[in-house]
PDB file of C-alpha atoms in Angstrom:
ATOM      1  CA  MET A   1     163.300 128.118 -16.177  1.00 52.00           C
ATOM      2  CA  THR A   2     166.597 128.137 -18.056  1.00 53.00           C
ATOM      3  CA  SER A   3     164.871 127.033 -21.255  1.00 57.00           C
ATOM      4  CA  VAL A   4     162.325 129.854 -20.903  1.00 47.00           C
ATOM      5  CA  LEU A   5     165.094 132.443 -20.472  1.00 47.00           C
ATOM      6  CA  PHE A   6     166.985 130.986 -23.427  1.00 52.00           C
ATOM      7  CA  ALA A   7     163.862 131.138 -25.591  1.00 56.00           C
ATOM      8  CA  ALA A   8     163.208 134.745 -24.539  1.00 56.00           C
ATOM      9  CA  ARG A   9     166.762 135.729 -25.416  1.00 63.00           C
ATOM     10  CA  ALA A  10     166.502 133.957 -28.755  1.00 67.00           C
ATOM     11  CA  ASP A  11     163.238 135.778 -29.524  1.00 70.00           C
ATOM     12  CA  ARG A  12     164.852 139.086 -28.566  1.00 73.00           C
ATOM     13  CA  ALA A  13     167.880 138.374 -30.757  1.00 75.00           C
ATOM     14  CA  ARG A  14     165.597 137.590 -33.720  1.00 83.00           C
ATOM     15  CA  ALA A  15     163.591 140.771 -33.107  1.00 82.00           C
ATOM     16  CA  ASP A  16     166.748 142.878 -32.948  1.00 82.00           C
ATOM     17  CA  ALA A  17     168.069 141.254 -36.106  1.00 88.00           C
ATOM     18  CA  SER A  18     164.794 142.132 -37.874  1.00 90.00           C
ATOM     19  CA  VAL A  19     164.890 145.733 -36.638  1.00 90.00           C
ATOM     20  CA  THR A  20     168.492 146.122 -37.773  1.00 90.00           C
ATOM     21  CA  ALA A  21     167.642 144.629 -41.174  1.00 93.00           C
ATOM     22  CA  TRP A  22     164.731 147.085 -41.531  1.00 94.00           C
ATOM     23  CA  ALA A  23     167.029 149.991 -40.659  1.00 93.00           C
ATOM     24  CA  LEU A  24     169.531 148.902 -43.306  1.00 93.00           C
ATOM     25  CA  ALA A  25     166.755 148.453 -45.885  1.00 94.00           C
ATOM     26  CA  ALA A  26     165.331 151.869 -44.971  1.00 93.00           C
ATOM     27  CA  ARG A  27     168.788 153.320 -45.539  1.00 93.00           C
ATOM     28  CA  GLY A  28     168.548 151.910 -49.039  1.00 91.00           C
ATOM     29  CA  GLY A  29     165.244 153.729 -49.618  1.00 92.00           C
ATOM     30  CA  ASP A  30     162.648 151.052 -48.761  1.00 93.00           C
ATOM     31  CA  PRO A  31     159.604 152.929 -47.291  1.00 93.00           C
ATOM     32  CA  ASP A  32     157.977 149.739 -45.941  1.00 95.00           C
ATOM     33  CA  ALA A  33     161.156 148.871 -44.044  1.00 94.00           C
ATOM     34  CA  ALA A  34     161.236 152.400 -42.620  1.00 94.00           C
ATOM     35  CA  ASP A  35     157.658 152.000 -41.396  1.00 95.00           C
ATOM     36  CA  HIS A  36     158.442 148.615 -39.775  1.00 95.00           C
ATOM     37  CA  PHE A  37     161.520 150.132 -38.130  1.00 95.00           C
ATOM     38  CA  VAL A  38     159.526 152.982 -36.555  1.00 95.00           C
ATOM     39  CA  ARG A  39     156.653 150.764 -35.413  1.00 94.00           C
ATOM     40  CA  ALA A  40     159.005 148.211 -33.837  1.00 93.00           C
ATOM     41  CA  LEU A  41     160.971 150.730 -31.760  1.00 93.00           C
ATOM     42  CA  HIS A  42     158.507 153.550 -31.115  1.00 94.00           C
ATOM     43  CA  GLY A  43     157.411 152.187 -27.720  1.00 92.00           C
ATOM     44  CA  ASP A  44     160.981 151.625 -26.489  1.00 90.00           C
ATOM     45  CA  VAL A  45     162.022 155.140 -27.454  1.00 92.00           C
ATOM     46  CA  LEU A  46     158.906 156.703 -25.909  1.00 92.00           C
ATOM     47  CA  ARG A  47     159.444 154.917 -22.565  1.00 89.00           C
ATOM     48  CA  TYR A  48     163.130 155.822 -22.547  1.00 88.00           C
ATOM     49  CA  VAL A  49     162.727 159.534 -23.304  1.00 89.00           C
ATOM     50  CA  THR A  50     159.800 159.814 -20.877  1.00 88.00           C
ATOM     51  CA  HIS A  51     161.993 158.599 -18.059  1.00 83.00           C
ATOM     52  CA  LEU A  52     165.115 160.555 -19.037  1.00 82.00           C
ATOM     53  CA  SER A  53     163.265 163.820 -19.548  1.00 82.00           C
ATOM     54  CA  GLY A  54     160.968 163.387 -16.557  1.00 79.00           C
ATOM     55  CA  ASP A  55     158.292 165.133 -18.617  1.00 79.00           C
ATOM     56  CA  PRO A  56     155.534 163.008 -20.189  1.00 82.00           C
ATOM     57  CA  GLN A  57     154.186 166.166 -21.869  1.00 83.00           C
ATOM     58  CA  THR A  58     157.213 166.462 -24.168  1.00 89.00           C
ATOM     59  CA  ALA A  59     157.930 162.732 -24.561  1.00 91.00           C
ATOM     60  CA  HIS A  60     156.099 162.405 -27.895  1.00 93.00           C
ATOM     61  CA  ASP A  61     157.946 165.416 -29.309  1.00 93.00           C
ATOM     62  CA  LEU A  62     161.249 163.956 -28.156  1.00 93.00           C
ATOM     63  CA  THR A  63     160.350 160.609 -29.706  1.00 94.00           C
ATOM     64  CA  GLN A  64     159.604 162.299 -33.040  1.00 95.00           C
ATOM     65  CA  ASP A  65     162.854 164.251 -32.761  1.00 95.00           C
ATOM     66  CA  THR A  66     164.727 160.992 -32.135  1.00 94.00           C
ATOM     67  CA  PHE A  67     163.337 159.353 -35.263  1.00 96.00           C
ATOM     68  CA  ALA A  68     163.908 162.512 -37.324  1.00 95.00           C
ATOM     69  CA  ARG A  69     167.549 162.526 -36.248  1.00 95.00           C
ATOM     70  CA  ALA A  70     167.836 158.799 -36.905  1.00 94.00           C
ATOM     71  CA  PHE A  71     166.517 159.091 -40.462  1.00 95.00           C
ATOM     72  CA  GLY A  72     168.756 162.097 -41.013  1.00 94.00           C
ATOM     73  CA  SER A  73     171.825 160.037 -40.127  1.00 92.00           C
ATOM     74  CA  LEU A  74     170.613 156.655 -41.364  1.00 92.00           C
ATOM     75  CA  HIS A  75     173.052 156.805 -44.264  1.00 91.00           C
ATOM     76  CA  ARG A  76     175.867 156.411 -41.689  1.00 91.00           C
ATOM     77  CA  PHE A  77     174.296 153.393 -39.938  1.00 90.00           C
ATOM     78  CA  GLU A  78     176.183 150.237 -40.933  1.00 89.00           C
ATOM     79  CA  GLY A  79     174.553 147.657 -38.655  1.00 86.00           C
ATOM     80  CA  ARG A  80     177.619 146.909 -36.522  1.00 82.00           C
ATOM     81  CA  ALA A  81     175.497 147.360 -33.382  1.00 79.00           C
ATOM     82  CA  SER A  82     171.785 146.635 -33.218  1.00 84.00           C
ATOM     83  CA  ALA A  83     169.516 149.372 -34.530  1.00 89.00           C
ATOM     84  CA  ARG A  84     167.783 149.439 -31.131  1.00 87.00           C
ATOM     85  CA  VAL A  85     170.991 150.397 -29.288  1.00 86.00           C
ATOM     86  CA  TRP A  86     171.896 152.912 -32.012  1.00 90.00           C
ATOM     87  CA  LEU A  87     168.469 154.543 -31.810  1.00 91.00           C
ATOM     88  CA  LEU A  88     168.466 154.747 -28.000  1.00 88.00           C
ATOM     89  CA  SER A  89     171.825 156.520 -28.084  1.00 87.00           C
ATOM     90  CA  ILE A  90     170.247 159.087 -30.432  1.00 91.00           C
ATOM     91  CA  ALA A  91     167.291 159.406 -28.033  1.00 90.00           C
ATOM     92  CA  ARG A  92     169.694 160.073 -25.178  1.00 86.00           C
ATOM     93  CA  ARG A  93     171.309 162.955 -27.105  1.00 87.00           C
ATOM     94  CA  ALA A  94     167.889 164.338 -28.083  1.00 90.00           C
ATOM     95  CA  VAL A  95     166.833 164.474 -24.433  1.00 86.00           C
ATOM     96  CA  ALA A  96     170.143 166.026 -23.367  1.00 83.00           C
ATOM     97  CA  ASP A  97     169.793 168.733 -26.036  1.00 85.00           C
ATOM     98  CA  SER A  98     166.199 169.383 -24.982  1.00 84.00           C
ATOM     99  CA  LEU A  99     167.177 169.734 -21.324  1.00 77.00           C
ATOM    100  CA  ARG A 100     169.948 172.160 -22.237  1.00 76.00           C
ATOM    101  CA  ARG A 101     167.532 174.290 -24.286  1.00 77.00           C
ATOM    102  CA  THR A 102     164.951 174.276 -21.498  1.00 70.00           C
ATOM    103  CA  ALA A 103     167.528 175.290 -18.896  1.00 62.00           C
ATOM    104  CA  VAL A 104     168.322 178.540 -20.717  1.00 60.00           C
ATOM    105  CA  ARG A 105     164.766 179.364 -21.809  1.00 57.00           C
ATOM    106  CA  PRO A 106     162.888 181.825 -19.566  1.00 55.00           C
ATOM    107  CA  ARG A 107     159.577 180.528 -18.205  1.00 55.00           C
ATOM    108  CA  ILE A 108     156.551 182.808 -18.253  1.00 56.00           C
ATOM    109  CA  THR A 109     153.332 182.207 -16.367  1.00 53.00           C
ATOM    110  CA  ASP A 110     150.379 184.251 -15.152  1.00 56.00           C
ATOM    111  CA  VAL A 111     149.668 181.795 -12.310  1.00 53.00           C
ATOM    112  CA  THR A 112     150.884 182.910  -8.905  1.00 55.00           C
ATOM    113  CA  ASP A 113     150.611 179.497  -7.241  1.00 56.00           C
ATOM    114  CA  TRP A 114     152.283 177.391  -9.934  1.00 52.00           C
ATOM    115  CA  GLN A 115     152.801 174.338  -7.691  1.00 56.00           C
ATOM    116  CA  THR A 116     149.086 173.934  -6.983  1.00 57.00           C
ATOM    117  CA  ALA A 117     148.317 174.386 -10.693  1.00 53.00           C
ATOM    118  CA  VAL A 118     150.763 171.605 -11.597  1.00 50.00           C
ATOM    119  CA  GLU A 119     149.328 169.281  -8.954  1.00 52.00           C
ATOM    120  CA  HIS A 120     145.777 169.831 -10.231  1.00 52.00           C
ATOM    121  CA  ASN A 121     146.839 168.938 -13.764  1.00 52.00           C
ATOM    122  CA  GLN A 122     148.261 165.533 -12.817  1.00 50.00           C
ATOM    123  CA  PRO A 123     146.284 162.499 -14.133  1.00 47.00           C
ATOM    124  CA  PHE A 124     145.171 161.146 -10.740  1.00 47.00           C
ATOM    125  CA  GLY A 125     142.886 158.142 -10.569  1.00 46.00           C
ATOM    126  CA  LEU A 126     144.373 156.242 -13.520  1.00 40.00           C
ATOM    127  CA  PRO A 127     145.127 152.544 -12.869  1.00 42.00           C
ATOM    128  CA  GLY A 128     148.762 152.175 -11.817  1.00 45.00           C
ATOM    129  CA  PHE A 129     149.330 155.934 -11.605  1.00 42.00           C
ATOM    130  CA  GLU A 130     150.245 155.956  -7.903  1.00 49.00           C
ATOM    131  CA  GLU A 131     152.637 153.001  -8.313  1.00 52.00           C
ATOM    132  CA  GLY A 132     154.222 154.672 -11.326  1.00 50.00           C
ATOM    133  CA  VAL A 133     154.837 157.865  -9.364  1.00 51.00           C
ATOM    134  CA  VAL A 134     156.392 155.881  -6.501  1.00 58.00           C
ATOM    135  CA  LEU A 135     158.656 153.970  -8.904  1.00 63.00           C
ATOM    136  CA  LEU A 136     159.797 157.167 -10.632  1.00 62.00           C
ATOM    137  CA  ASP A 137     160.502 158.804  -7.273  1.00 69.00           C
ATOM    138  CA  LEU A 138     162.519 155.792  -6.118  1.00 74.00           C
ATOM    139  CA  LEU A 139     164.449 155.606  -9.388  1.00 74.00           C
ATOM    140  CA  GLU A 140     165.458 159.245  -8.953  1.00 75.00           C
ATOM    141  CA  THR A 141     167.231 158.354  -5.685  1.00 81.00           C
ATOM    142  CA  LEU A 142     169.612 155.988  -7.513  1.00 84.00           C
ATOM    143  CA  PRO A 143     172.988 157.104  -8.859  1.00 87.00           C
ATOM    144  CA  ALA A 144     172.638 158.006 -12.552  1.00 83.00           C
ATOM    145  CA  GLU A 145     174.619 155.020 -13.903  1.00 88.00           C
ATOM    146  CA  ARG A 146     172.627 152.473 -11.873  1.00 88.00           C
ATOM    147  CA  ARG A 147     169.330 154.159 -12.717  1.00 85.00           C
ATOM    148  CA  GLU A 148     170.021 154.111 -16.449  1.00 86.00           C
ATOM    149  CA  ALA A 149     171.286 150.517 -16.407  1.00 88.00           C
ATOM    150  CA  PHE A 150     168.121 149.453 -14.559  1.00 87.00           C
ATOM    151  CA  LEU A 151     165.912 151.428 -16.930  1.00 82.00           C
ATOM    152  CA  LEU A 152     167.497 150.044 -20.097  1.00 83.00           C
ATOM    153  CA  THR A 153     167.457 146.404 -18.996  1.00 84.00           C
ATOM    154  CA  GLN A 154     164.327 146.202 -16.839  1.00 81.00           C
ATOM    155  CA  ILE A 155     162.031 148.784 -18.451  1.00 75.00           C
ATOM    156  CA  VAL A 156     163.161 149.136 -22.070  1.00 75.00           C
ATOM    157  CA  GLY A 157     164.189 145.477 -22.228  1.00 76.00           C
ATOM    158  CA  LEU A 158     167.738 145.565 -23.562  1.00 80.00           C
ATOM    159  CA  SER A 159     169.871 142.535 -22.793  1.00 83.00           C
ATOM    160  CA  TYR A 160     172.860 143.045 -20.495  1.00 88.00           C
ATOM    161  CA  GLU A 161     175.123 142.641 -23.517  1.00 87.00           C
ATOM    162  CA  GLU A 162     173.251 145.352 -25.454  1.00 82.00           C
ATOM    163  CA  ALA A 163     173.321 147.697 -22.469  1.00 84.00           C
ATOM    164  CA  ALA A 164     177.056 147.094 -22.100  1.00 87.00           C
ATOM    165  CA  GLY A 165     177.506 148.065 -25.748  1.00 83.00           C
ATOM    166  CA  PHE A 166     175.378 151.145 -25.161  1.00 81.00           C
ATOM    167  CA  PHE A 167     177.473 152.256 -22.161  1.00 85.00           C
ATOM    168  CA  GLY A 168     180.791 151.058 -23.561  1.00 86.00           C
ATOM    169  CA  CYS A 169     181.571 148.993 -20.454  1.00 90.00           C
ATOM    170  CA  PRO A 170     181.899 145.270 -19.555  1.00 92.00           C
ATOM    171  CA  VAL A 171     178.731 143.196 -19.190  1.00 91.00           C
ATOM    172  CA  GLY A 172     179.663 142.476 -15.577  1.00 94.00           C
ATOM    173  CA  THR A 173     179.553 146.189 -14.817  1.00 94.00           C
ATOM    174  CA  VAL A 174     175.990 146.426 -16.142  1.00 92.00           C
ATOM    175  CA  ARG A 175     174.939 143.359 -14.136  1.00 93.00           C
ATOM    176  CA  SER A 176     176.457 144.893 -11.005  1.00 94.00           C
ATOM    177  CA  ARG A 177     174.705 148.233 -11.561  1.00 92.00           C
ATOM    178  CA  VAL A 178     171.329 146.564 -12.103  1.00 92.00           C
ATOM    179  CA  SER A 179     171.772 144.271  -9.103  1.00 92.00           C
ATOM    180  CA  ARG A 180     172.660 147.188  -6.838  1.00 92.00           C
ATOM    181  CA  ALA A 181     169.798 149.270  -8.206  1.00 89.00           C
ATOM    182  CA  ARG A 182     167.340 146.432  -7.560  1.00 88.00           C
ATOM    183  CA  ALA A 183     168.655 145.901  -4.018  1.00 90.00           C
ATOM    184  CA  THR A 184     168.328 149.624  -3.264  1.00 88.00           C
ATOM    185  CA  LEU A 185     164.793 149.772  -4.663  1.00 85.00           C
ATOM    186  CA  GLU A 186     163.727 146.721  -2.654  1.00 85.00           C
ATOM    187  CA  ARG A 187     165.183 148.228   0.535  1.00 85.00           C
ATOM    188  CA  LEU A 188     163.454 151.567  -0.084  1.00 81.00           C
ATOM    189  CA  LEU A 189     160.133 149.836  -0.746  1.00 76.00           C
ATOM    190  CA  GLN A 190     160.436 147.858   2.491  1.00 78.00           C
ATOM    191  CA  GLU A 191     161.234 151.040   4.406  1.00 76.00           C
ATOM    192  CA  ALA A 192     158.250 152.778   2.838  1.00 66.00           C
ATOM    193  CA  ASP A 193     155.957 149.909   3.882  1.00 63.00           C
ATOM    194  CA  GLY A 194     157.088 150.169   7.506  1.00 59.00           C
ATOM    195  CA  PRO A 195     158.790 147.833   9.981  1.00 54.00           C
ATOM    196  CA  ASP A 196     156.261 145.026   9.490  1.00 51.00           C
ATOM    197  CA  ALA A 197     156.993 144.704   5.756  1.00 44.00           C
ATOM    198  CA  GLY A 198     159.679 142.058   6.247  1.00 46.00           C
ATOM    199  CA  ALA A 199     157.408 139.876   8.378  1.00 46.00           C
ATOM    200  CA  ALA A 200     154.623 140.169   5.815  1.00 44.00           C
TER     201      ALA A 200
END
């Protein structure tokens, strides 16, 4: 088991080194490196902004905004941290800016029963949809720091060390946040399954 974890970490370190090298080459004007950089991190950014924004409809726009901002400031990227961590911090700001804009924008609709309209537009029946909704609902009950630590390490796939660099805190703090988040989620799932869940 230890050897498998070590191999996974080594693979992740090599992947991050490649992504960072592509970012630095893209900064120097290499279009192929820029393409590799986007392809390698597009999925991570999309998952991250989807969760942070809580709005799958705008997630692709936020992902594009993140990469546009990244390429606009690529000349300042020096590779001290991994390009993945650098890009996710840009994604976080993009979502925050989007939420601020949305909060002050008036919403107009000609539907009187907006809640029913929203419910009818949800993609029911897709494999894993129900479980995904449950997970998102449970994640929302966590304190923000634990939720984001869990998301970055368990969903996006950052190492604890990378997440610590992202938050600017010790690795032990990230481990503690993830452990507490996992314990809370497990307890909530057991409660949702009823009193016989533990025996099962």
